[in-house]
Coordinates of C-alpha atoms in Angstrom, one line a residue:
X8 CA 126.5 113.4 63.1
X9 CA 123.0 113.1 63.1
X10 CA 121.0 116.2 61.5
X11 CA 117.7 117.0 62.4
X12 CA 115.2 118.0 59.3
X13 CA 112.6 120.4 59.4
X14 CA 108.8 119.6 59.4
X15 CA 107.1 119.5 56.3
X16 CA 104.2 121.3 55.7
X17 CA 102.4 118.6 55.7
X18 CA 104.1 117.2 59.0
X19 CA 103.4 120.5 60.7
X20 CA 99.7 120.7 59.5
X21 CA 99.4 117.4 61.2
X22 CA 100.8 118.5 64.1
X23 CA 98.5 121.7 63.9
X24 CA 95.4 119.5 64.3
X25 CA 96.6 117.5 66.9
X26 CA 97.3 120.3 69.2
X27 CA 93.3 121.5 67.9
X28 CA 92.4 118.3 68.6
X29 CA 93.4 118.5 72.7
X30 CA 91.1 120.0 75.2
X31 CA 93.4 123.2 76.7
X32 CA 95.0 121.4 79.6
X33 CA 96.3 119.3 77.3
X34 CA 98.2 121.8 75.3
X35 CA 99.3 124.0 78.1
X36 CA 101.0 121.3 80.0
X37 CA 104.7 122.5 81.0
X38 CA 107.3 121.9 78.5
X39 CA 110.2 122.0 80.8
X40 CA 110.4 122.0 84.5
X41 CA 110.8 126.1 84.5
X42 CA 107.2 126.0 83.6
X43 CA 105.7 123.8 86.1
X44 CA 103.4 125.2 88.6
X45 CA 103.5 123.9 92.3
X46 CA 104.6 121.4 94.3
X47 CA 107.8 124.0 95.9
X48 CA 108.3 121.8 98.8
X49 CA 109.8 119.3 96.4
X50 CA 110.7 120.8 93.6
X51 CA 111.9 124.2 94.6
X52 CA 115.1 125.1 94.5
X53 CA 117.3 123.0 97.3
X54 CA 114.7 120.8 97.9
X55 CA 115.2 116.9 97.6
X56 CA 114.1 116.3 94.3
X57 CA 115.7 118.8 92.7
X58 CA 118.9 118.3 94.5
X59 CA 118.6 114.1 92.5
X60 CA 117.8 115.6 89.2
X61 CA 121.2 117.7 89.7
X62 CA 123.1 115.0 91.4
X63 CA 121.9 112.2 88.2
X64 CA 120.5 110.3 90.9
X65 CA 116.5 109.8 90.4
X66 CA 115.5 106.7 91.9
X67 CA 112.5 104.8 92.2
X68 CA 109.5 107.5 93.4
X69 CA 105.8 107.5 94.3
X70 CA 103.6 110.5 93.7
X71 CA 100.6 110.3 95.7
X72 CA 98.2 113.5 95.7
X73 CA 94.9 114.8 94.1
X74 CA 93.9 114.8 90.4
X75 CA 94.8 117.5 88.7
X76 CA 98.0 118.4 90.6
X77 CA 100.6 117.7 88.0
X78 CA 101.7 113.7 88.7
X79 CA 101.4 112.5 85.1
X80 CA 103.2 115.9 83.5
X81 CA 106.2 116.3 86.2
X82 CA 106.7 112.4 85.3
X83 CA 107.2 113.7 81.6
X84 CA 109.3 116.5 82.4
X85 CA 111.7 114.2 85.0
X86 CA 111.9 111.9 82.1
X87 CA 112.9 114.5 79.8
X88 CA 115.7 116.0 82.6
X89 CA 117.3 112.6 83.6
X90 CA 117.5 111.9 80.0
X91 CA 115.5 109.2 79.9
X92 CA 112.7 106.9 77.7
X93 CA 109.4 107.9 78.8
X94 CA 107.2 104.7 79.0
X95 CA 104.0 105.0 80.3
X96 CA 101.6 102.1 81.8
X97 CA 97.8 102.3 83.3
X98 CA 97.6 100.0 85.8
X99 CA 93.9 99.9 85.2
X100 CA 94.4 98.1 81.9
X101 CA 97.9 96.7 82.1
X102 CA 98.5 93.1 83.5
X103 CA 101.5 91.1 84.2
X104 CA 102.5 90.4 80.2
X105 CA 102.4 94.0 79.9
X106 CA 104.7 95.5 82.3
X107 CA 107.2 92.2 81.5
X108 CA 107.8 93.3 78.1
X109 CA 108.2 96.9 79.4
X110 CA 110.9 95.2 81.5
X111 CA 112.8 93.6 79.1
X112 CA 113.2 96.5 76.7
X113 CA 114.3 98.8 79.6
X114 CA 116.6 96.3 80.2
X115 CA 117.5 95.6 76.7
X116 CA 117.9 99.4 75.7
X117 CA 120.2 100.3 78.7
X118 CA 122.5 97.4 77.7
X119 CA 122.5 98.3 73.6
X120 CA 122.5 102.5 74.5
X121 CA 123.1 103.3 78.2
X122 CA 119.6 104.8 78.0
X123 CA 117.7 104.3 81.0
X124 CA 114.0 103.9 80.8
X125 CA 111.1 106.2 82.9
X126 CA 108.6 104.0 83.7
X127 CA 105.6 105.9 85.0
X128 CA 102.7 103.3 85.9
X129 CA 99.1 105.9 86.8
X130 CA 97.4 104.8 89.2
X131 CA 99.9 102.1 90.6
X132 CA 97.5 101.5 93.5
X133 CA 95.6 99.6 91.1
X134 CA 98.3 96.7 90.2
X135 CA 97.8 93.7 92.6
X136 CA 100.7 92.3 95.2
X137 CA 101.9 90.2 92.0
X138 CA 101.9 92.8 89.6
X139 CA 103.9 95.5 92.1
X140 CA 106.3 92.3 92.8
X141 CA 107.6 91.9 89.0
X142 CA 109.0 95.5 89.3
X143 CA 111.4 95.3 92.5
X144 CA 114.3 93.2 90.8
X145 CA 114.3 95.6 87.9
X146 CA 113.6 98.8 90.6
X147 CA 116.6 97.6 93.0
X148 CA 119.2 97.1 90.1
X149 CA 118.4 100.5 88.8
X150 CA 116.9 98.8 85.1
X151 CA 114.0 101.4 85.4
X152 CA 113.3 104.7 87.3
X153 CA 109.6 103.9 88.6
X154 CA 107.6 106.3 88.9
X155 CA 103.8 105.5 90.6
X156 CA 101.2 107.7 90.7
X157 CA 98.4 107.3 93.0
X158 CA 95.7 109.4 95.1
X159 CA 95.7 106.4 97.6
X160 CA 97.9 106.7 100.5
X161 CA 100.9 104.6 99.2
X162 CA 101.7 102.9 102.7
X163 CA 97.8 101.4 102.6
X164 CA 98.0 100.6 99.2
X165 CA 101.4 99.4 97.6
X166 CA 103.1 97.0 99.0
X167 CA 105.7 97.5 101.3
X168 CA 108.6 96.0 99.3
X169 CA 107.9 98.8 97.0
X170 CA 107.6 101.6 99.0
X171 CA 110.5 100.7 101.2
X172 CA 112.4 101.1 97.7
X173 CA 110.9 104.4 96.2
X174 CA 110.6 107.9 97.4
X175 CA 107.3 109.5 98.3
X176 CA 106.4 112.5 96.9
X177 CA 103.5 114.3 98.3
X178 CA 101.4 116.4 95.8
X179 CA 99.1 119.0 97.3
X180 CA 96.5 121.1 95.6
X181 CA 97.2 124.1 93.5
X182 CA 96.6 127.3 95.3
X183 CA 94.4 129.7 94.5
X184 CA 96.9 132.1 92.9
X185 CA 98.4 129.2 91.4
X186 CA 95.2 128.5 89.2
X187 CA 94.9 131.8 88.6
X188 CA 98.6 131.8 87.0
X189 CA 97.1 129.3 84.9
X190 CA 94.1 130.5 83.7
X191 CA 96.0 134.0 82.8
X192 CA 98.9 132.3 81.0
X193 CA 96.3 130.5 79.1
X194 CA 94.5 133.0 78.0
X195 CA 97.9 134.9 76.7
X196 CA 99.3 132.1 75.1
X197 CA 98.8 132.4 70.7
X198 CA 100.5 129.1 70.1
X199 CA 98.6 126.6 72.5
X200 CA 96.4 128.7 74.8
X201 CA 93.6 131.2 73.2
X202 CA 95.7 134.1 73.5
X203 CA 94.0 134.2 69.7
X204 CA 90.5 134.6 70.9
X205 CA 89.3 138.0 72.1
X206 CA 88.3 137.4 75.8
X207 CA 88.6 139.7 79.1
X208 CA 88.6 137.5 82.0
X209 CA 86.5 139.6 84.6
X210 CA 88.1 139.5 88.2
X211 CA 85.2 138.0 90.1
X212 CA 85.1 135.0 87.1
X213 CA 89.0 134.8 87.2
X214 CA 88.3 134.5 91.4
X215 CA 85.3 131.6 90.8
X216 CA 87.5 129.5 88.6
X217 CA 90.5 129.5 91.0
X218 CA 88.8 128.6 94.3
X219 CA 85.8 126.4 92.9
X220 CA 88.8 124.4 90.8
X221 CA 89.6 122.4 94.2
X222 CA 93.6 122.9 92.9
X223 CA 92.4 120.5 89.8
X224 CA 94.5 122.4 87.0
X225 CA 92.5 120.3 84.2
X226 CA 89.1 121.5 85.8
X227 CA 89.8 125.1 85.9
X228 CA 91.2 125.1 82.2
X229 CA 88.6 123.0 81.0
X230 CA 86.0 125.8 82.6
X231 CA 87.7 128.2 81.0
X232 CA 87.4 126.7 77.5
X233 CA 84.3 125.5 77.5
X234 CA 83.1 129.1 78.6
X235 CA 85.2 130.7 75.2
X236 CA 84.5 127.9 72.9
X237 CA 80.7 127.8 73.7
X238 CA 80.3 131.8 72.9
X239 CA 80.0 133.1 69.8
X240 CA 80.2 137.0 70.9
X241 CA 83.4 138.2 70.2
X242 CA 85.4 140.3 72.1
X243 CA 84.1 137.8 74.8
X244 CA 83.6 139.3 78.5
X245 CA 83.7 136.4 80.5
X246 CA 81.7 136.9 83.4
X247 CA 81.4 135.1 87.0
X248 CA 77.9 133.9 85.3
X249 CA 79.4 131.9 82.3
X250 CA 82.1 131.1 84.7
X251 CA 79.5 129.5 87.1
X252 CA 77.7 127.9 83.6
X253 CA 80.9 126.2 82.4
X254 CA 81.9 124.5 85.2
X255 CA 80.6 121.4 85.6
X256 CA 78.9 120.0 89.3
X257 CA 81.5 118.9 91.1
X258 CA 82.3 115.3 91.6
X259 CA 83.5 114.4 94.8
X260 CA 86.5 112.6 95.0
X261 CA 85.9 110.5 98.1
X262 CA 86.4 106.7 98.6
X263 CA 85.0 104.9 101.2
X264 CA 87.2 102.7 101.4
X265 CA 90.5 105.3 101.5
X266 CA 92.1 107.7 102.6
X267 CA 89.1 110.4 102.0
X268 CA 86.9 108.5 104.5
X269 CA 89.6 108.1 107.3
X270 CA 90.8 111.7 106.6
X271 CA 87.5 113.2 106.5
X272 CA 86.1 111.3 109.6
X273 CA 89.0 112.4 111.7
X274 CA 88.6 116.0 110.4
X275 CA 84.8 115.6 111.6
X276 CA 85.5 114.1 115.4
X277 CA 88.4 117.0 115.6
X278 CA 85.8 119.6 114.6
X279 CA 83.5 118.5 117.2
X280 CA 86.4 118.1 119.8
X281 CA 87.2 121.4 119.0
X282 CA 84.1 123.3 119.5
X283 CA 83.8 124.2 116.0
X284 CA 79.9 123.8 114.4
X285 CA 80.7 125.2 111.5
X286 CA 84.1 123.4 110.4
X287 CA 82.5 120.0 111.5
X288 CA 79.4 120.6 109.4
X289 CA 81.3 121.0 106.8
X290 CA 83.3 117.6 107.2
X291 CA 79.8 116.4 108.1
X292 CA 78.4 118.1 104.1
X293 CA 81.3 116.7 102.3
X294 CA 80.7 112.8 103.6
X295 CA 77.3 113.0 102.5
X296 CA 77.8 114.7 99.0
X297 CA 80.6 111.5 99.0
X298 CA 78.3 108.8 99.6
X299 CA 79.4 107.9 103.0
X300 CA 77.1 105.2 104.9
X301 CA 74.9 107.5 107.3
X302 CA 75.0 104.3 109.7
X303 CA 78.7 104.5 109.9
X304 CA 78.7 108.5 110.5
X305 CA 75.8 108.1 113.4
X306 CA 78.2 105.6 114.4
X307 CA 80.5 108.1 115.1
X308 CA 79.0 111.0 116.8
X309 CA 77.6 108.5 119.6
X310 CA 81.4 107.7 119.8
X311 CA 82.5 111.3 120.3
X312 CA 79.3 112.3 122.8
X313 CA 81.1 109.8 125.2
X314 CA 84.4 110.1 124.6
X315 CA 84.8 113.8 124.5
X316 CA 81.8 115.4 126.0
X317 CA 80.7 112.5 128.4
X318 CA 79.3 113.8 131.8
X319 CA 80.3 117.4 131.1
X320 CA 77.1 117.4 129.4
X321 CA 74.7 114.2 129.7
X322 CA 72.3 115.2 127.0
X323 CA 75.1 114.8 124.5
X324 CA 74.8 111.3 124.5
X325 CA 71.4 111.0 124.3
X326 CA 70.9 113.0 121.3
X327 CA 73.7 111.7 119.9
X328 CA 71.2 107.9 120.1
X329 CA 68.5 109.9 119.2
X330 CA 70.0 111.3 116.0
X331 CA 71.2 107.6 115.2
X332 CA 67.5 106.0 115.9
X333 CA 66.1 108.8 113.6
X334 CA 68.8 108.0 111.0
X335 CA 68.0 104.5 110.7
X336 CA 64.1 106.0 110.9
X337 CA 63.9 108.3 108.0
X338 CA 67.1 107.9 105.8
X339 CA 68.6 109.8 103.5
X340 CA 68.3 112.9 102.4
X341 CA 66.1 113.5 105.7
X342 CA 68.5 112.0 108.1
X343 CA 70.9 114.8 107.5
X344 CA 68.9 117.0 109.5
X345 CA 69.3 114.9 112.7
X346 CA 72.9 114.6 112.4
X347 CA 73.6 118.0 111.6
X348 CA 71.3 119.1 115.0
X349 CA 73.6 116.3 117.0
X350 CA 76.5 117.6 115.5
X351 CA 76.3 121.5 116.3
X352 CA 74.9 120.1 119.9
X353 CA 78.1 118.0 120.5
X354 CA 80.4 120.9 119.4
X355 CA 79.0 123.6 121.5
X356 CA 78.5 120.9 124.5
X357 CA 81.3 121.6 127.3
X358 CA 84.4 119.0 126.6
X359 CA 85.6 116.2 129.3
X360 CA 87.2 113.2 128.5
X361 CA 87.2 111.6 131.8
X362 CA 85.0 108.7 131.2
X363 CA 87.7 107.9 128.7
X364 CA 90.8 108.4 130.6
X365 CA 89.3 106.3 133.3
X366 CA 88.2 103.1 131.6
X367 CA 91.3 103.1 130.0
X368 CA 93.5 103.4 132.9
X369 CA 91.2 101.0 134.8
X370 CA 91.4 98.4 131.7
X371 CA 95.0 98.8 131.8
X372 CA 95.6 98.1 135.5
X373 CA 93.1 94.9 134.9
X374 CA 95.4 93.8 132.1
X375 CA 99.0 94.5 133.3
X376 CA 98.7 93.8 137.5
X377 CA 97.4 91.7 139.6
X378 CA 93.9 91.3 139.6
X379 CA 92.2 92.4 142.7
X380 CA 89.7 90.0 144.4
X381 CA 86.3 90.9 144.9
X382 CA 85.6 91.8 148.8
X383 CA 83.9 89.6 150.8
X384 CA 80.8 92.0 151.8
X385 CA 80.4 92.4 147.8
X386 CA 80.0 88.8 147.2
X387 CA 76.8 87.0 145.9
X388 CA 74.9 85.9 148.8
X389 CA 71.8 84.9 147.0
X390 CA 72.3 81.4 147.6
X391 CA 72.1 78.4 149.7
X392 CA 75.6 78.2 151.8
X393 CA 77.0 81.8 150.7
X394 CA 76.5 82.8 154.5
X395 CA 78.6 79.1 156.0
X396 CA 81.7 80.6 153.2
X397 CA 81.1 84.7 154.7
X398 CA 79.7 86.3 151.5
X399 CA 77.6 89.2 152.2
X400 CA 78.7 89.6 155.8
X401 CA 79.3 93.3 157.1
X402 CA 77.8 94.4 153.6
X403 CA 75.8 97.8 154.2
X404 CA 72.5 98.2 152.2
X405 CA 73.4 101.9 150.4
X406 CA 69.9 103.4 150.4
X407 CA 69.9 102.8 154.5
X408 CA 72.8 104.8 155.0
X409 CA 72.5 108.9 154.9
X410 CA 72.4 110.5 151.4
X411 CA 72.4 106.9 150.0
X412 CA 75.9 106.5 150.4
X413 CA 77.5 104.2 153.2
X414 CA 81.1 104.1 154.3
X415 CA 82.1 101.1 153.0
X416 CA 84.9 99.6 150.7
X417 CA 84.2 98.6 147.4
X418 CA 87.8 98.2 145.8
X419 CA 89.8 96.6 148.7
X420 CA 92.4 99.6 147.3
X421 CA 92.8 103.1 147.1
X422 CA 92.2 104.3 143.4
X423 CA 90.9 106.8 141.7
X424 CA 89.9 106.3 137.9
X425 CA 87.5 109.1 137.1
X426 CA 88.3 112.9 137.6
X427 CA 85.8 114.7 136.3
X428 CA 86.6 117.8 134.5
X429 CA 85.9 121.4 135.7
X430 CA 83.6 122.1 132.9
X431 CA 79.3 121.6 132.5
X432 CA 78.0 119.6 134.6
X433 CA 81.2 117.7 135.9
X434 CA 81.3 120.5 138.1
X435 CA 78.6 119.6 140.2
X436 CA 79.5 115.7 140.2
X437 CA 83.1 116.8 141.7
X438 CA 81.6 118.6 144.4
X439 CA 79.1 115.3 144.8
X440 CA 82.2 112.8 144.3
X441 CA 84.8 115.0 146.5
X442 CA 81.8 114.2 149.4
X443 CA 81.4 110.4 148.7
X444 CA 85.1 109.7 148.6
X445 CA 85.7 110.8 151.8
X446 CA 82.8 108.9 152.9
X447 CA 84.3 105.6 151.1
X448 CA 87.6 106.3 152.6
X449 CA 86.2 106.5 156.1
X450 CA 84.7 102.8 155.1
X451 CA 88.2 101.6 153.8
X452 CA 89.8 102.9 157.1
X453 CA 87.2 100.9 159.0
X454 CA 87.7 98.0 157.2
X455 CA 91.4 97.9 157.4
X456 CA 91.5 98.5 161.3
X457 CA 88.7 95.2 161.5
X458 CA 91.2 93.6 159.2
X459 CA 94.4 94.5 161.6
X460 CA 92.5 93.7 164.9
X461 CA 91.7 90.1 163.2
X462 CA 95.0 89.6 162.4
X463 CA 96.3 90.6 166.3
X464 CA 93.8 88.3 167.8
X465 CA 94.7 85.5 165.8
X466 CA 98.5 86.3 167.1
X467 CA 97.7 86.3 171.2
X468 CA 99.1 83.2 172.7
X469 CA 96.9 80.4 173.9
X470 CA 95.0 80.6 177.0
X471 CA 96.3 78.0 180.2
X472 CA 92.8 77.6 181.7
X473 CA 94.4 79.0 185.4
X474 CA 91.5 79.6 188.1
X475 CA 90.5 82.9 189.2
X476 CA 91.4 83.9 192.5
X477 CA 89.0 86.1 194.5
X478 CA 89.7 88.1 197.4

């Protein structure tokens, strides 16, 4: 039987300094599942991953979420609870050799011990389409129980071999009261925390830390020590003032080419579909602190003015080009102040998307029926024989007829595309269009009897050329 010695005091002097050595989120990461913070609708009690630790039967999974939310320590703790080796892989600076070798002593261990191997690659987004390939033998035949980690939305950026044979895990921020837990238990804790330093965490501080953290567990502690470490007064109030000095500016975690740019985007056009100024200048704010390209956001809002405001309010569109024009104009920082004017314009602005609906159903009809031919009155008459083929006949010149609008076909069909909505200024055009449709209508009818008298005369039987008789 194997007996386990106690440290030395040299050995535990070592491991005193170490623990000195690491910044506090290090030290107060969770030694056993009990002690992790977040992430219930996964890991509560009942919930699916909880229910594969107790059943031995943790597969292949995928964390994808924030920084800060607890992907690299849960993968420490599952290690720990399926009783397995922890290995641990970067895939920033690991290449194919790497993760071979890995691999084979999984597979090597699990023959010579039964031991199964935890293989938790950070940031798994990062290995290439070769790299993720090399792990699905070893991930189907259960060699290794992968564990990814990646703030990229797994289904844009692994492979769909490998996500087709792991479980995704969805991390969300800590809440507020979460980080607060945190920041408490730190300050409590003799043996890794500074519950050894005199400090009384003011409410209002306490409050800053927790919302302004962004559920980043790493960047609340770290505020937290840097604020005790960096005073010498002891006892130590800390105040919403050190609180505000310790934290550093944030950096915006936003990549143009992710998830954070499609996210945010749609969280802008929403905002403005809405009718909410404020929550889509905020979407608006947090693109620009991210670096987003100010041509692609002016892109954007002239979308929107169209497709949800459209005729409802005409303006909308129009200072929607304006704000884009000015954009390319000025630049930044200056061209925020155009698109945040077309972007509180657009969200008050009454809604309609019937410009929208009605190109699209029009489009459709084009490409799924038959396509309808052009009438003969709207055909090009411009030209030299157009009258010997009929184009142009019976055409009415609009401006001749009364309120510029003559009763005449222009379909060859009855169909209606655009409905205007009963909001802004739609109003007044469905009054206008109610008038001119039944005008068009009377045009159709006309043209369909002309149509149905041709067809009868071209039916009557041939004359005999009889005389006429006179009386």
């Amino acid at each position: 039987m194997k007996t386990t010695s106690r440290p030395t005091l040299f050995e535990a002097e070592e491991e005193k300094n170490r623990r000195t050595a690491q910044p506090l989120a290090a030290r107060m990461r969770p030694r056993t599942l009990d002690e992790f913070v977040g992430q219930r609708h996964f890991l509560g009690e009942g919930k699916l991953l909880s229910r594969l630790l107790a059943a031995d039967r943790l597969g292949s999974v995928i964390f994808y979420g924030p920084p800060g939310s607890g992907k690299t320590t849960l993968a420490r703790l599952l290690a720990a609870a399926s009783r397995s080796t922890f290995v641990q892989l970067s895939a920033v600076t690991s290449g194919v050799k790497e993760l071979r070798d890995v691999l084979v002593e999984a597979r090597d261990r699990l023959s010579a011990s039964g031991q199964r191997t935890l293989l938790f690659v950070d940031e798994i987004h990062r290995f290439n389409r070769a790299q993720q390939d090399v792990l699905l033998p070893d991930v189907e035949d259960g060699i290794a129980i992968l564990v990814g980690a990646t703030t990229q939305n797994p289904f844009f950026a692994i492979t769909s071999a490998l996500v087709s044979r792991s479980r995704i895990f969805q991390f969300q921020p800590l809440s507020t009261d979460e980080i607060k837990g945190l920041l408490l238990r730190a300050l409590l804790d003799k043996e890794r925390g500074l519950g050894n330093e005199a400090v009384r965490l003011e409410d209002d501080a306490l409050e800053f830390l927790a919302e302004t953290s962004d559920g980043d567990a790493r960047r609340a502690l770290s505020a937290l020590e840097i604020g005790v470490l960096s005073s010498d007064e002891r006892p130590l109030v800390f105040t919403r003032a050190l609180a505000e000095e310790s934290l550093q500016r944030k950096a915006i975690a936003y990549d143009r080419q992710g998830d954070a740019h499609y996210d945010a985007i749609s969280a802008l056009i929403k905002s403005i579909r809405g009718s909410d100024p404020d929550a889509a200048l905020y979407w608006l704010a947090q693109m620009l602190e991210g670096g987003e390209d100010v041509r692609f956001l002016a892109r954007r809002i002239v979308i929107a003015a169209s497709e949800d405001i459209g005729n409802a309010d005409p303006h909308a569109l129009v200072l929607a080009v304006a704000a884009m024009q000015a954009t390319e104009f000025v630049g930044l920082p200056e061209c925020q102040l155009p698109l945040a004017q077309a972007v509180t314009y657009l969200a008050c602005a009454p809604k309609s998307n019937a410009s929208m609906i009605g190109i699209s159903e029009a489009r459709h009809d084009v490409a799924t029926g038959r396509l309808l031919p052009v009438p003969v009155h709207l055909k090009d008459a411009s030209y030299g024989g157009a009258k010997r083929l009929g184009h142009g006949a019976g055409y009415e010149y609009s401006h001749d007829a009364e309120d510029a609008v003559a009763a005449q076909d222009y379909l060859g069909v009855q169909r209606e595309y655009y409905r205007p909505a009963p909001r802004g200024f739609e109003q007044e055009l469905a009054k206008r269009l109610e008038l001119i449709r039944a005008r068009l209508r009377e045009g159709r009818k006309s043209a369909q009897q002309l149509e149905t008298d041709s067809e009868a005369r071209e039916e009557l039987p041939p004359s005999h050329g009889g005389t006429e008789t006179q009386e």
